[in-house]
Coordinates of C-alpha atoms and ligand atoms in Angstrom, one line a residue:
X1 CA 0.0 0.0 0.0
X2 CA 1.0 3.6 -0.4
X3 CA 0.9 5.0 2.7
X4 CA 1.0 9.2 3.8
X5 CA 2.7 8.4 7.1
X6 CA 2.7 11.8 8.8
X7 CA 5.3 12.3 11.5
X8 CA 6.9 9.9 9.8
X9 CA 10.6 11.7 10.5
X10 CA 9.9 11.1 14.5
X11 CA 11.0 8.6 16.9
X12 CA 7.7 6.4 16.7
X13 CA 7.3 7.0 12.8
X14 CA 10.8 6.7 11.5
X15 CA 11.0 2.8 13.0
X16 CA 6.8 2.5 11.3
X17 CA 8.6 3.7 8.2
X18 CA 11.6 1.3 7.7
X19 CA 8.9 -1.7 9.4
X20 CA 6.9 -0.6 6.2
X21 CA 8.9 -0.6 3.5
X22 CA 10.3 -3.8 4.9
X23 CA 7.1 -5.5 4.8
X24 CA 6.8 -4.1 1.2
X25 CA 4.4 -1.3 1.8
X26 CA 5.3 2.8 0.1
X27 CA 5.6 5.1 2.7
X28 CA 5.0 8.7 2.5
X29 CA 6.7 11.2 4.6
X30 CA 4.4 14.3 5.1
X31 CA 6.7 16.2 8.4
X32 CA 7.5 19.9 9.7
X33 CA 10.6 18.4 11.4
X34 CA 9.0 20.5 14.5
X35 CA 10.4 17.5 16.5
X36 CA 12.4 16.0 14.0
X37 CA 15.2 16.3 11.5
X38 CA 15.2 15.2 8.0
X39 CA 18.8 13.1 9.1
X40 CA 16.5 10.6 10.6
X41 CA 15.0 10.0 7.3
X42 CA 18.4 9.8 5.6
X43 CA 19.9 6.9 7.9
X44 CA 16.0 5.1 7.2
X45 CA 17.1 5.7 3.5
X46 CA 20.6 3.9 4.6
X47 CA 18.9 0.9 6.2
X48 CA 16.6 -0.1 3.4
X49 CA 18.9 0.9 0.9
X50 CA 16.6 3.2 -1.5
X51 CA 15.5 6.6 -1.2
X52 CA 12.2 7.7 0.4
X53 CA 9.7 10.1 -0.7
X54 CA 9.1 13.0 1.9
X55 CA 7.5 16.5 1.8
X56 CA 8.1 19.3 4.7
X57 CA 4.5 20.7 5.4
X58 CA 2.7 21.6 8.4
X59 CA -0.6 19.8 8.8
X60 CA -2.2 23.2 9.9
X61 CA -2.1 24.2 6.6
X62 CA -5.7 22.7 5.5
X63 CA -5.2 23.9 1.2
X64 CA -1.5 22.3 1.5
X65 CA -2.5 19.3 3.2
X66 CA -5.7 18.9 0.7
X67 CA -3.2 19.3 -2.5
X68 CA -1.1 17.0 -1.0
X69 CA -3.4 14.3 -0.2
X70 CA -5.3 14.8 -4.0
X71 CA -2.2 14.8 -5.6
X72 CA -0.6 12.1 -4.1
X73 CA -2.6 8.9 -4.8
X74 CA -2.4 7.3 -1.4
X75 CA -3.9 3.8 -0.5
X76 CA -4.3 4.7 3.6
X77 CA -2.8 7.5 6.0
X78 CA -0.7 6.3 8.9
X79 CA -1.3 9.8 11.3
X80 CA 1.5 10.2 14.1
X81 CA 1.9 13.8 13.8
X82 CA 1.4 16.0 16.9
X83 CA 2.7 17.4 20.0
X84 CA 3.6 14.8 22.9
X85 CA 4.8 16.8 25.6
X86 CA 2.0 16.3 29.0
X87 CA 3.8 19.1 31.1
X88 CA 3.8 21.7 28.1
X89 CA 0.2 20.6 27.3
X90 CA -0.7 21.6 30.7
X91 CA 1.1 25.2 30.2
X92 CA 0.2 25.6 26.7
X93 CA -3.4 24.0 25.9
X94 CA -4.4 26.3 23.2
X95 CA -1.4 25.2 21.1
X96 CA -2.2 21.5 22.0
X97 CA -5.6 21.5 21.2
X98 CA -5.0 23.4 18.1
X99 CA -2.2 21.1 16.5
X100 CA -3.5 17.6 17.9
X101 CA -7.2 18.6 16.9
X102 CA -7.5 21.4 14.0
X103 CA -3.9 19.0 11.8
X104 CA -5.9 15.9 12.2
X105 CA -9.5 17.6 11.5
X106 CA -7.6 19.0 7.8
X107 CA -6.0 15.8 7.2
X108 CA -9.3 13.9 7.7
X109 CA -11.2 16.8 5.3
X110 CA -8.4 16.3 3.0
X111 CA -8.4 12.7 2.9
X112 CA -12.3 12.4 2.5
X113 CA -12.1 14.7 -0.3
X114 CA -9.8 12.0 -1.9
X115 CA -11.7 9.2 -1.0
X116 CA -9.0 7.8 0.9
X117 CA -10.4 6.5 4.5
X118 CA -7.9 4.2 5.6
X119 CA -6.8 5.6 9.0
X120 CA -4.3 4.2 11.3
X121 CA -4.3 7.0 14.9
X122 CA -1.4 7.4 17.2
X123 CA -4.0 6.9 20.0
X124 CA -2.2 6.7 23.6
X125 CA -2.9 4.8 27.2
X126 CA -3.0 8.0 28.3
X127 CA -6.8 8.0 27.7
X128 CA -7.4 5.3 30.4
X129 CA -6.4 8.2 32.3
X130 CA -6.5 7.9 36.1
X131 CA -8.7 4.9 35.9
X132 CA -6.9 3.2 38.7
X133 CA -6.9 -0.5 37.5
X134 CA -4.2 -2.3 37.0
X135 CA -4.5 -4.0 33.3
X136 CA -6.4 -1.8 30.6
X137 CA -8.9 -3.2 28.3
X138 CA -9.9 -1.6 25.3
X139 CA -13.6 -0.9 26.8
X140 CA -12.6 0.8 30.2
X141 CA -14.4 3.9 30.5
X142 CA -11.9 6.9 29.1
X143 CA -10.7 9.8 31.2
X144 CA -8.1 11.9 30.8
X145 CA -6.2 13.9 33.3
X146 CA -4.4 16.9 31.4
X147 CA -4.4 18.5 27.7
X148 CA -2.8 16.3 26.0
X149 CA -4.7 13.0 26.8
X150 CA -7.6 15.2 25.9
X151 CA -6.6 16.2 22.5
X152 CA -6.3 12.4 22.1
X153 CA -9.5 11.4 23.5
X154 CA -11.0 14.2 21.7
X155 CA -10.1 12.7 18.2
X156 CA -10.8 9.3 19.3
X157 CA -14.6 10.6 19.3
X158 CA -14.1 12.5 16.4
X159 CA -13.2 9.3 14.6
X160 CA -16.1 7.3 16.3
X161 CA -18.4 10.2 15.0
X162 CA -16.8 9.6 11.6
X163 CA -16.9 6.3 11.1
X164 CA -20.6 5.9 12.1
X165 CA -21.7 8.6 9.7
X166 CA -20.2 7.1 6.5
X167 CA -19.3 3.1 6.9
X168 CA -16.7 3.4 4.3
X169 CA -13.7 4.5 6.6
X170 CA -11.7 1.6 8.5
X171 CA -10.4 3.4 11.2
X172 CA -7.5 1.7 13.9
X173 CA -6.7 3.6 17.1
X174 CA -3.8 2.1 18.2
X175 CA -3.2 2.8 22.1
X176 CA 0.6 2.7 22.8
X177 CA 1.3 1.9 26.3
X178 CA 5.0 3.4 26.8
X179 CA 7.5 3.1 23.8
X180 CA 10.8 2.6 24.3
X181 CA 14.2 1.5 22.7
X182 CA 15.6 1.9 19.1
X183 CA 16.3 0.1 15.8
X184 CA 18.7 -2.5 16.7
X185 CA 21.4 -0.8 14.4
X186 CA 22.0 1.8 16.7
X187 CA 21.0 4.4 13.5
X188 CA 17.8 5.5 14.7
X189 CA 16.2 6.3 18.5
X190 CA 14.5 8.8 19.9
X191 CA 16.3 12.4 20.4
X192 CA 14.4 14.3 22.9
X193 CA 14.9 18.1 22.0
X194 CA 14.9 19.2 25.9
X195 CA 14.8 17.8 28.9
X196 CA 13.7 14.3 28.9
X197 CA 10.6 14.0 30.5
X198 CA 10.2 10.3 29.7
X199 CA 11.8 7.8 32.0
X200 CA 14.1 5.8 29.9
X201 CA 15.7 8.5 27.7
X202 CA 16.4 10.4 30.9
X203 CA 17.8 7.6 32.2
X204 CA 19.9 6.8 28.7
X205 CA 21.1 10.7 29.2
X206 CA 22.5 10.0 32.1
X207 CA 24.1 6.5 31.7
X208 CA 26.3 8.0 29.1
X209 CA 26.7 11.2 31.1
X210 CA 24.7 14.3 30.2
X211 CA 22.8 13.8 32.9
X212 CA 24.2 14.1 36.4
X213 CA 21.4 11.6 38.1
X214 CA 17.7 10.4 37.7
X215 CA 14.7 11.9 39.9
X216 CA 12.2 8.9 40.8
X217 CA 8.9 10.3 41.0
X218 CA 7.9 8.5 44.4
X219 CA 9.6 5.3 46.1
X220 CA 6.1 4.7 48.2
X221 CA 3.1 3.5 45.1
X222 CA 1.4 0.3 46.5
X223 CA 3.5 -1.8 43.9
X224 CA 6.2 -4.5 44.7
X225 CA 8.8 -2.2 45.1
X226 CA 7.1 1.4 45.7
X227 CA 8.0 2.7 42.3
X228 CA 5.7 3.4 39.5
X229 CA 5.2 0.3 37.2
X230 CA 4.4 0.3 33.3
X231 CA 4.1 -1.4 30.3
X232 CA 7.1 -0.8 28.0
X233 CA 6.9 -1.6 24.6
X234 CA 9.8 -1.8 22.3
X235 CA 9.4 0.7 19.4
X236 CA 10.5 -2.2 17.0
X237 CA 7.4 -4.4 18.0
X238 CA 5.1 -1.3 18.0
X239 CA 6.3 -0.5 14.6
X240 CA 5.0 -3.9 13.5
X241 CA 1.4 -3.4 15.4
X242 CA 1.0 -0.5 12.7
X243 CA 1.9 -2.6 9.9
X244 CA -0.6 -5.2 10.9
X245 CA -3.4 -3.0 11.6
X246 CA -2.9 -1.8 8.1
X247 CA -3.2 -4.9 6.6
X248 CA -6.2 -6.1 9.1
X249 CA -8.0 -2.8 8.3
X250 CA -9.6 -3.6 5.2
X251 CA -11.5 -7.0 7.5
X252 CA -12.8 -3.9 10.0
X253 CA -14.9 -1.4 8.8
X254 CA -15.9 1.3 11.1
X255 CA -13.6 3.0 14.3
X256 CA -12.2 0.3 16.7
X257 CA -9.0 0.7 19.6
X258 CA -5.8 -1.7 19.9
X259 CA -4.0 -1.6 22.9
X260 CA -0.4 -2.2 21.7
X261 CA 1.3 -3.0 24.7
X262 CA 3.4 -6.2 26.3
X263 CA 1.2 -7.2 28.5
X264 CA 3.5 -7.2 31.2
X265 CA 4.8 -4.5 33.6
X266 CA 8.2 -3.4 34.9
X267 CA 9.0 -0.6 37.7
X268 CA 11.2 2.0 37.5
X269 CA 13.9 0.9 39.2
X270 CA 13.6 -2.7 37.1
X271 CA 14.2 -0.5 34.2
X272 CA 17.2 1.5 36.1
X273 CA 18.6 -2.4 36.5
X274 CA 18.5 -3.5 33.4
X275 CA 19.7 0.0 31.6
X276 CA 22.7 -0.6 34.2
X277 CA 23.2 -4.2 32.9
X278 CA 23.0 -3.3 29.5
X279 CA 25.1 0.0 29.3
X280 CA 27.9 -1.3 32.3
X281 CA 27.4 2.2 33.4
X282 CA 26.3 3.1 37.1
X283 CA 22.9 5.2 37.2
X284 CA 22.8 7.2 40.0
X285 CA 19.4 8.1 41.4
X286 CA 17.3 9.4 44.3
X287 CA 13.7 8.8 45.4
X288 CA 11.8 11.8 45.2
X289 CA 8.0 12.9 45.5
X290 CA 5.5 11.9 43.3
X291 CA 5.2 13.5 39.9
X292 CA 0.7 14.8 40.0
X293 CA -0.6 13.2 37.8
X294 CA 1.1 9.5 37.9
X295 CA -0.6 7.1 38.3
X296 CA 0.9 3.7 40.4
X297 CA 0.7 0.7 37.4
X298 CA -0.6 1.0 34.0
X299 CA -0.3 -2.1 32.3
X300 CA -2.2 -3.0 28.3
X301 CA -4.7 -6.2 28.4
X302 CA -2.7 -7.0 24.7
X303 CA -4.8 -9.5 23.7
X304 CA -7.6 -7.8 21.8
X305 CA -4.3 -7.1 19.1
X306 CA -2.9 -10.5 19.1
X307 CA -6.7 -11.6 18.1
X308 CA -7.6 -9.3 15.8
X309 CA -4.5 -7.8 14.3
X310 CA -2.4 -11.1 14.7
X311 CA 0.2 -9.2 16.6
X312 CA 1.9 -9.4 20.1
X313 CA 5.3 -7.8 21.1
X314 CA 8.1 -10.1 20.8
X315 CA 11.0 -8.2 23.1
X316 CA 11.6 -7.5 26.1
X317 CA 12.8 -5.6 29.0
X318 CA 16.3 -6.2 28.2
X319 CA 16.6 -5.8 24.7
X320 CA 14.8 -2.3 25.2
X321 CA 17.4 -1.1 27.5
X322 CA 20.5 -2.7 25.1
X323 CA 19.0 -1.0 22.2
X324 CA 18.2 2.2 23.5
X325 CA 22.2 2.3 25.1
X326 CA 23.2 1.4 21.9
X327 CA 21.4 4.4 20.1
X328 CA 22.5 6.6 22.9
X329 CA 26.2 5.4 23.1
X330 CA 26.3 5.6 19.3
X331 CA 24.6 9.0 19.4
X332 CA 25.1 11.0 22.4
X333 CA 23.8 14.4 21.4
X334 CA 20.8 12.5 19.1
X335 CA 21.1 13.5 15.3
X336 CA 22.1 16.7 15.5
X337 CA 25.9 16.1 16.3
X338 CA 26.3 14.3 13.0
X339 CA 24.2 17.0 11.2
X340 CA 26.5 19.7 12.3
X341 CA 30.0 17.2 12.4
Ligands
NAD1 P1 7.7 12.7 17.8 O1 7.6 14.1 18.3 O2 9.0 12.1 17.7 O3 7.0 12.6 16.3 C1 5.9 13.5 15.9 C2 6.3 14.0 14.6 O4 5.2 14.9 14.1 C3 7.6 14.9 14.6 O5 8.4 14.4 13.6 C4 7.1 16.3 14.3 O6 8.0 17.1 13.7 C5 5.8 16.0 13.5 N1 4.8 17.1 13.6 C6 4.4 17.8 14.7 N2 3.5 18.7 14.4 C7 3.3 18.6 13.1 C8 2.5 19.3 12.1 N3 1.7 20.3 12.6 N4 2.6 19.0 10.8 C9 3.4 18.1 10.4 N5 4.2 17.4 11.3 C10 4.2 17.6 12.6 O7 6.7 11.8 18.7 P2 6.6 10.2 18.7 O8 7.0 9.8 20.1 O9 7.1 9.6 17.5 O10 5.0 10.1 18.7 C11 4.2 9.9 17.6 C12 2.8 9.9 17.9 O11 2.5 8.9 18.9 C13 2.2 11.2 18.5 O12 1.0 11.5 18.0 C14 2.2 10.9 20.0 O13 1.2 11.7 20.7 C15 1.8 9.4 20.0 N6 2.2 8.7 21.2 C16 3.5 8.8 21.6 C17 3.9 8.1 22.8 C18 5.3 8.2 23.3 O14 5.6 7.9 24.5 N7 6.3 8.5 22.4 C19 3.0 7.3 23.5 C20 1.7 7.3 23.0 C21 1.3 8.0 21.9
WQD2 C1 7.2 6.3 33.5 C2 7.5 6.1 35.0 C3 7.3 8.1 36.3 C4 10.7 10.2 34.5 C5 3.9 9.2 29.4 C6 2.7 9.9 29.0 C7 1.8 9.0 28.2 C8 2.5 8.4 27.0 C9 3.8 7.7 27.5 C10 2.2 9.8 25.1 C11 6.5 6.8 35.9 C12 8.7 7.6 36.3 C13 9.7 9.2 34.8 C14 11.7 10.5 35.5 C15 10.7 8.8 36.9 N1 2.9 9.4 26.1 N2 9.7 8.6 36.0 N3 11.7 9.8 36.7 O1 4.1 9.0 32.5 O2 3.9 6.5 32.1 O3 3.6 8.1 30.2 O4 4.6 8.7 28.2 O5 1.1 9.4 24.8 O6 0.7 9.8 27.8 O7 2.0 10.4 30.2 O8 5.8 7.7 31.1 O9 8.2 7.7 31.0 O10 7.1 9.7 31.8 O11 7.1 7.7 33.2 O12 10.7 8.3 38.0 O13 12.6 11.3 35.3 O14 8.8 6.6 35.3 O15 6.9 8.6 37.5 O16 6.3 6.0 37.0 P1 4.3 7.8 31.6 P2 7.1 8.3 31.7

C-alpha cells in the first residue's frame, strides 16, 4: 500500500517507516521536522537501501494538506503527527488542542475529499487516564487527566463520529502503552529536543553522562517495590502493530481501539537495572516525590491485538534497555551532532 505516514521523520514513525517498507508497503513522509530532523530519514534511507519520498509541510495548513493528499494517490494515512509533551500541554493548551485537533481535522477533510479512508491513529494509554486499575482493556471507560490526553480522546470521538456517519472509513486507534528503545542498528532512537521527561531517555542521558542523576517520581506507590510500574513496549514491536493494523484494516470497517502493549509491567527501578546491565554504566538516582498526575501501574490487556490484528510484542525488558544504550552510546547528542560534524 501507499501509505502518507505523517510524523513519519519522528521517533515512533521513523522505526513504522523502515517496518513498512520492509514489509513491502510505500511510505510517504508528510513532516515539519518540528520535533524531527530530516537526518532521521536519511539513515532510514541507509537501512533499506533506497530513497524515500518525503514532503516538509505543516498539517495546519488545511489547502496544503488537501493538494497534498489529492495529488498524491495514497492507499491509507498512517497519522503520528502531533505534540507529545503532558507538562507543556498543561502550560500551553491552546497550542495543543489546536495542533493535535484542528492537523488531524484537515487531514481527515483532506483525505475524504480523496476518497482515501484508511486511518491508522497514534491513539495513547493516556486516555485510560486515572482509571486506577491495573490492566487496561480496550472498553474501560476513558478519562483523561491533562491536555494532551484530551486532544487524544478528543479525536478518538471525532473518529467514532466519523466512522458511524459514513461506513466506508476503517479506522484503527492504536493505544501505545509506553514506547521505548531503538532500531537494533544503533541508526535510529528517539532524540528528545529538551529535557527528557520520559523515563528511559532520561535515564539513557545520564548513563552515558549528560545527565548528572535520575529523579524517581515516588519510592512509596502500593507496587512491589514502591515505584511506578508500566508497560514498555519496544518501538521495533510497536512498529510492526502498525503494519498489521494496516493490513487487518480492510477486515474492519468502522472505528475500533488496539492496545499495543506487552502485556507485562516493569518498575522503575527494574528498568534502572537493566539499563545498568545493559550499558555497564552506574545510574545514579534518588527517590523523590510523586510527579501529580502519575498514576501507580498501567499495564495494556494485549490480547484484543494478538486476536484481531495477529500481533503481540516479541522483546523484552532487556533488549529495550540494550537497544536504547546502543542508540544513545552511538549517538550522544541524538542527530544533530552528526548534522552539524
Ligand atoms: P515525535 O515528536 O518524535 O513525532 C511526531 C512528529 O510529528 C515529529 O516528527 C514532528 O516534527 C511532527 N509534527 C508535529 N506537528 C506537526 C504538524 N503540525 N505538521 C506536520 N508534522 C508535525 O513523537 P513520537 O514519540 O514519535 O509520537 C508519535 C505519535 O504517537 C504522537 O501522536 C504521540 O502523541 C503518539 N504517542 C507517543 C507516545 C510516546 O511515548 N512516544 C505514546 C503514546 C502515543
Ligand atoms: C514512566 C514512569 C514516572 C521520568 C507518558 C505519557 C503518556 C505516554 C507515554 C504519550 C512513571 C517515572 C519518569 C523520570 C521517573 N505518552 N519517571 N523519573 O508517565 O507512564 O507516560 O509517556 O502518549 O501519555 O504520560 O511515562 O516515561 O514519563 O514515566 O521516576 O525522570 O517513570 O513517574 O512512574 P508515563 P514516563
Amino acid at each position: 500500500m501507499r501509505v502518507l505516514t505523517t510524523g513519519g521523520a519522528g521517533y515512533i514513525g521513523s522505526h513504522t517507516v523502515l517496518s513498512l517498507i520492509q514489509a513491502g508497503h510505500e511510505p510517504v513522509i508528510l513532516d515539519n521536522f518540528a520535533n524531527s530532523s530530516p537526518e532521521a530519514i536519511r539513515r532510514v534511507s541507509e537501512l533499506v537501501g533506497r530513497e524515500i519520498e518525503y514532503v516538509e509541510a505543516d498539517l495546519l495548513d488545511a489547502e496544503r494538506t488537501r493538494e497534498i493528499m489529492l495529488a498524491g494517490n495514497f492507499d491509507a494515512v498512517i497519522h503520528f503527527a502531533g505534540l507529545k509533551a503532558v507538562g507543556e500541554s498543561v502550560a500551553q493548551p491552546l497550542r495543543y488542542y489546536r495542533t493535535n485537533i484542528v492537523s488531524t481535522l484537515n487531514l481527515l477533510d483532506a483525505m475524504d475529499e480523496a476518497g482515501v479512508r484508511t486511518f491508522v491513529f497514534s491513539s495513547s494509554a493516556t486516555v485510560y487516564g486515572a482509571a486506577g486499575v491495573a490492566r487496561c482493556v480496550e472498553d474501560l471507560p476513558l478519562g483523561t487527566t491533562n491536555p494532551y490526553g484530551a486532544t487524544k480522546l478528543h479525536i478518538e470521538q471525532i473518529l467514532d463520529d466519523l466512522a458511524a456517519s459514513d461506513p466506508s472509513w476503517h479506522i484503527a486507534k492504536l493505544r501505545y502503552f509506553n514506547p521505548v528503545g531503538a532500531h537494533e542498528s544503533g541508526r535510529i532512537g528517539e532524540d528528545p529536543r529538551d529535557i527528557p521527561n520520559n523515563l528511559m531517555p532520561f535515564v539513557a542521558q545520564v548513563a552515558v553522562g549528560r545527565r548528572e542523576q535520575l529523579s524517581v517520581f515516588g519510592g512509596d506507590y502500593p507496587t512491589p517495590d514502591g515505584t511506578g510500574v508500566r508497560d514498555f513496549i519496544h518501538v521495533v514491536d510497536l512498529a510492526a502493530g502498525h503494519v498489521a493494523a494496516l493490513e487487518a484494516l480492510p477486515a474492519h470497517a468502522g472505528s475500533r481501539a488496539w492496545n499495543l502493549g506487552t502485556g507485562e509491567g516493569s518498575s522503575v527501578l527494574e528498568v534502572v537495572r537493566s539499563f545498568a546491565r545493559s550499558s555497564g554504566r552506574d545510574i545514579p538516582f534518588t527517590i523523590v516525590d510523586r510527579r501529580p498526575g502519575d498514576v501507580a501501574e498501567l499495564v495494556a490487556e494485549p490480547s484484543r491485538a494478538r486476536a484481531e490484528l495477529n500481533w503481540k510484542a516479541e522483546r523484552g525488558l532487556e533488549e529495550m534497555t540494550r537497544d536504547s544504550w546502543k542508540w544513545q552510546s552511538q549517538n550522544p547528542m541524538g542527530y544533530v551532532e552528526e548534522e552539524t560534524a
